[in-house]
Coordinates of C-alpha atoms in Angstrom, one line a residue:
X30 CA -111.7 -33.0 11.0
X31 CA -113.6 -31.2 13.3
X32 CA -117.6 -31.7 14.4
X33 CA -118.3 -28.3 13.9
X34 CA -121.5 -28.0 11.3
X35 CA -122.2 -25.0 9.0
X36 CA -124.2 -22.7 11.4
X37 CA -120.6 -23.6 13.4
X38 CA -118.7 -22.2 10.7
X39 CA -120.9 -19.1 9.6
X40 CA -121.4 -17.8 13.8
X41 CA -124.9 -18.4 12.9
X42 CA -127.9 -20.0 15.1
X43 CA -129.6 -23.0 13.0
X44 CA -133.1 -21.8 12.0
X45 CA -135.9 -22.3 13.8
X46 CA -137.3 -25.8 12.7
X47 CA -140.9 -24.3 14.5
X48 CA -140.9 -21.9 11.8
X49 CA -140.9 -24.8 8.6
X50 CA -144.6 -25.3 7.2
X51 CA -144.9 -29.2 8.2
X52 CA -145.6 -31.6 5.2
X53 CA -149.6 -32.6 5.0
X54 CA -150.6 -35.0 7.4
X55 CA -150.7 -38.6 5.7
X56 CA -153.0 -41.5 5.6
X57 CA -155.9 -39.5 6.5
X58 CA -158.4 -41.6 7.1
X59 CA -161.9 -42.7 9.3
X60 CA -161.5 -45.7 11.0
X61 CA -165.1 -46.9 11.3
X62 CA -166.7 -45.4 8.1
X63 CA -169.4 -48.0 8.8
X64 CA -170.1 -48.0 12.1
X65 CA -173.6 -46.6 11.4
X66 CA -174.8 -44.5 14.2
X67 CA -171.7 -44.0 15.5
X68 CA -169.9 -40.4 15.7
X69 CA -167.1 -40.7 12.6
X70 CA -163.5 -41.2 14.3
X71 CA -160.4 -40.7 12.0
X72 CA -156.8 -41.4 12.1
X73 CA -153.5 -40.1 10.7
X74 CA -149.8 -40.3 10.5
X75 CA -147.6 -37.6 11.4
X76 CA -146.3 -35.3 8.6
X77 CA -142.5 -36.4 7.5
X78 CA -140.9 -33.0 8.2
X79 CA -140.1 -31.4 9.9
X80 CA -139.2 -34.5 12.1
X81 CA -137.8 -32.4 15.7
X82 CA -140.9 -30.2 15.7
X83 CA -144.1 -30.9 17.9
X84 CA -146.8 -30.3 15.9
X85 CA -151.0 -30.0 16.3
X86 CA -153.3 -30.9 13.4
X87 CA -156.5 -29.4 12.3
X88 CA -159.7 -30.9 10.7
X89 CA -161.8 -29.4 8.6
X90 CA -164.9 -30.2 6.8
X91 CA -167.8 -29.8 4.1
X92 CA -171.0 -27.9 6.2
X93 CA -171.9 -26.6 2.7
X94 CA -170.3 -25.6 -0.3
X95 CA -167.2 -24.3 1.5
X96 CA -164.8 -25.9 4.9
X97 CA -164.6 -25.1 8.0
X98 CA -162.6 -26.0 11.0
X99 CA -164.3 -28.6 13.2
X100 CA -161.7 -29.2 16.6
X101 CA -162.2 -25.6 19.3
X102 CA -159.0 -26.0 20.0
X103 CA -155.5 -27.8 18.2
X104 CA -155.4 -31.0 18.3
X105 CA -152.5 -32.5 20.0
X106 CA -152.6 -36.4 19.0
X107 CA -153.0 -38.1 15.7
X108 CA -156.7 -39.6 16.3
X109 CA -160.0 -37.3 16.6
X110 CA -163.7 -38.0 17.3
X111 CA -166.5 -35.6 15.8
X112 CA -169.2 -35.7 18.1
X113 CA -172.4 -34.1 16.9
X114 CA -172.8 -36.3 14.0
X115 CA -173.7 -39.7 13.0
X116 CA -172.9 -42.2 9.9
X117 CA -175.5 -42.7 8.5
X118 CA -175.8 -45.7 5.5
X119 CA -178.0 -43.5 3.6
X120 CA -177.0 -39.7 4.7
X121 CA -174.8 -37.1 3.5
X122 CA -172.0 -37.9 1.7
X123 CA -169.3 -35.1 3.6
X124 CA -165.8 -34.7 3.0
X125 CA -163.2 -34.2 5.6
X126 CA -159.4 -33.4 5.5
X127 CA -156.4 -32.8 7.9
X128 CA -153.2 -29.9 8.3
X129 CA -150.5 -29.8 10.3
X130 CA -149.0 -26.8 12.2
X131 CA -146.0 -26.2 14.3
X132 CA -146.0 -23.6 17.2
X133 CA -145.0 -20.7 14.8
X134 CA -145.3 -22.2 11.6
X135 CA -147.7 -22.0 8.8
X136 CA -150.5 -24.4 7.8
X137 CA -149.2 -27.4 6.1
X138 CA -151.1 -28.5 2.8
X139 CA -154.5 -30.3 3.0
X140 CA -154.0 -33.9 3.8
X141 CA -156.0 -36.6 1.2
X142 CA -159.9 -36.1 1.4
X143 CA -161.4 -38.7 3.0
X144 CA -165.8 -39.2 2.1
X145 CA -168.2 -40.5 4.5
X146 CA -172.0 -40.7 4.5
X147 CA -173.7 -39.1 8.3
X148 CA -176.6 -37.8 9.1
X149 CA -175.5 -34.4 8.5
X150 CA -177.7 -32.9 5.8
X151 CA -175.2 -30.6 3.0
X152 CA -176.8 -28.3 1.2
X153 CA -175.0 -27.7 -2.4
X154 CA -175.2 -23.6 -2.3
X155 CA -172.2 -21.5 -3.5
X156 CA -170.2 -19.6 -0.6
X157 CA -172.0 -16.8 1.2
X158 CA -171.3 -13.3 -0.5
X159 CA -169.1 -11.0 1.5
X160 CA -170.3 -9.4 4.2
X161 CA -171.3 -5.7 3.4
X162 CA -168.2 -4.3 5.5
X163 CA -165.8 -6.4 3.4
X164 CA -167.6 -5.0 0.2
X165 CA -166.9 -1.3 -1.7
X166 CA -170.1 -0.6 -3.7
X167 CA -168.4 1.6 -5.7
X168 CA -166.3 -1.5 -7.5
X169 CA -167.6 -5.2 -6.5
X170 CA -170.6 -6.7 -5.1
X171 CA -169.2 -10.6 -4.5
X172 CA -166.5 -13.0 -4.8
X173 CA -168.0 -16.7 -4.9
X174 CA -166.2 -19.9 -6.4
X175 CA -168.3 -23.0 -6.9
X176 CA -167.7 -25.7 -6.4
X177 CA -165.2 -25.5 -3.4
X178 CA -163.5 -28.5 -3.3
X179 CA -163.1 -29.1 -6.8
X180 CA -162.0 -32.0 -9.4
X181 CA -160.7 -30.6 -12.0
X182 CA -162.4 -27.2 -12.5
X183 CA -164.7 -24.5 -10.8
X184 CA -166.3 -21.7 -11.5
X185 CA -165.5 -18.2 -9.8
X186 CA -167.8 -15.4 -9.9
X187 CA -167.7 -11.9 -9.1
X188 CA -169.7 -8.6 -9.9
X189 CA -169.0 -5.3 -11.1
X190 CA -170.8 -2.1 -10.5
X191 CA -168.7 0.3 -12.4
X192 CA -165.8 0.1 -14.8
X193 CA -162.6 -0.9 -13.2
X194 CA -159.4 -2.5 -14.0
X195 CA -159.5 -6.2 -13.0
X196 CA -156.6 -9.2 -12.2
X197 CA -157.7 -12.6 -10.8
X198 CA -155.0 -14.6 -10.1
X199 CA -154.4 -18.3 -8.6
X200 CA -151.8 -18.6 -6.1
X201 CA -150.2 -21.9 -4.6
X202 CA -149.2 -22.3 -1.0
X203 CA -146.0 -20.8 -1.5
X204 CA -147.1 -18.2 -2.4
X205 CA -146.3 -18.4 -6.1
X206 CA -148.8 -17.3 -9.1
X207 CA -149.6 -20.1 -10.7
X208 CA -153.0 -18.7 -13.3
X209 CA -153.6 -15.5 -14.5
X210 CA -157.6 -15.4 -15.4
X211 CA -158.0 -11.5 -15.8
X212 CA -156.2 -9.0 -16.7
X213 CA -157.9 -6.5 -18.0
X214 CA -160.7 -3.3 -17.8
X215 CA -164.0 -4.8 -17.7
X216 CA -167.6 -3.0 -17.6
X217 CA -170.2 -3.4 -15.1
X218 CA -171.7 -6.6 -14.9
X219 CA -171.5 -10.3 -13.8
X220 CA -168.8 -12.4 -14.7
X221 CA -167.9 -15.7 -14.5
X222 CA -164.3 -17.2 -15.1
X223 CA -163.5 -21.4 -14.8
X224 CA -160.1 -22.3 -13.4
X225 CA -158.9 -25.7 -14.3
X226 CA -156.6 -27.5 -11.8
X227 CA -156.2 -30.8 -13.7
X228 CA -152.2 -30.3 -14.8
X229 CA -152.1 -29.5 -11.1
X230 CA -151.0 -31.2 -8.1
X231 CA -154.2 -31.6 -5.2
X232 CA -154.5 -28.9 -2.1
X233 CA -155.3 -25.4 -1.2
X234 CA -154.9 -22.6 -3.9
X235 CA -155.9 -18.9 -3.3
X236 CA -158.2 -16.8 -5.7
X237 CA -156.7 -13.1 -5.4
X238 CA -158.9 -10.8 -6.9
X239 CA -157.9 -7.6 -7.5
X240 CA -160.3 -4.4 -8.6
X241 CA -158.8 -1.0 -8.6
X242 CA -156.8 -0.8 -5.0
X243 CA -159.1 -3.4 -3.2
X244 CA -158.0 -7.0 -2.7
X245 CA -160.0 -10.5 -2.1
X246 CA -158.3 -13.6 -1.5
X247 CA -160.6 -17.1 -1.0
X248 CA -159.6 -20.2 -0.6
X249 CA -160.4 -23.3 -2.9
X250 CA -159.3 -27.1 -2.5
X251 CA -158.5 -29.2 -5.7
X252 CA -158.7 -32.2 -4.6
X253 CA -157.5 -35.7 -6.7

């Protein structure tokens, strides 16, 4: 028996291991969650797979209802410092979570949440509204979804101006439809429609939202 292996075999190159979305970064986690005044430092292990692939990490946190990314540039190693903020005993409580990426690959799954208190003060306010270059005023006037991170359900709302033909749809990371919440012609107006994660695993979902031949797709993080 020969050592040949099955890209041997079929004349084919192996795939690109680069390309694999990683596996979610794992024991998450802020080493000195009471170190009050401190800046918050966190810690994490590397994903499990791909396992020959260098990867970079992002982290991203609550400033508001929605998250946003808080390292300039990739982070190469498995520990991170936020400066700008303190813990605070009696602050904020904020929530903060981790990805993975290789050099070509997508964005792995959200790591666990991990909840501090700082000095950072949150304010509880749904997502901005589009901006008006992202909006048709013929059709809709905004997508928000409130909460965002959720546990178990949220709320999203959106606005009509004129009759239209309407889907909203829930998609996984994958790519796969997991909810279909409308489906339907609906009349001008406001509308509000709950999507309930709990039979669902925790991570990033997308809210595709579909009126006539314009799409809008927001992110929203269940999180357990």
């Amino acid at each position: 028996m020969n050592d040949d292996t099955i890209w041997d075999i079929l004349d084919e190159a192996p795939p690109n291991q680069d390309a694999f979305q990683p596996t979610q970064p794992y024991n998450f986690r802020c080493t000195n969650s009471t170190s009050w005044g401190n800046n918050p430092e966190f810690a994490w292990d590397r994903p499990d797979e791909p396992t020959s692939t260098t990867l970079t990490y992002n982290i991203y946190w609550n400033a508001g209802a929605s998250y946003h990314k808080i390292n300039g540039s990739p982070i190469t190693g498995t520990t991170y410092t936020h400066t700008g903020i303190k813990l605070q005993k009696f602050g904020s409580t904020n929530y903060y979570y981790a990805t993975a990426k290789g050099s070509s690959s997508p964005e792995s799954e959200a790591s666990n949440i991990v909840q501090i208190k700082t000095d950072h003060a949150e304010k509880k306010q749904p997502e901005k509204p589009l901006k008006q270059d992202e909006v048709n005023k013929n059709n809709i006037t905004a997508l928000t979804i409130f909460p965002n991170p959720f546990n178990p359900s949220t709320q999203v709302f959106y606005s009509l101006l004129e009759e239209n033909y309407v889907r909203l749809d829930v998609y996984n990371i994958s790519g796969q439809k997991i909810s279909q919440l409308v489906n339907k012609y609906q009349y001008p107006g406001e509308y509000s429609v709950s999507f309930d994660g709990y039979s669902l695993a925790g991570g990033l979902y997308f809210i595709h939202l579909q009126v006539s031949d314009q799409v809008f797709t927001k992110k929203v993080l269940l999180f357990k």
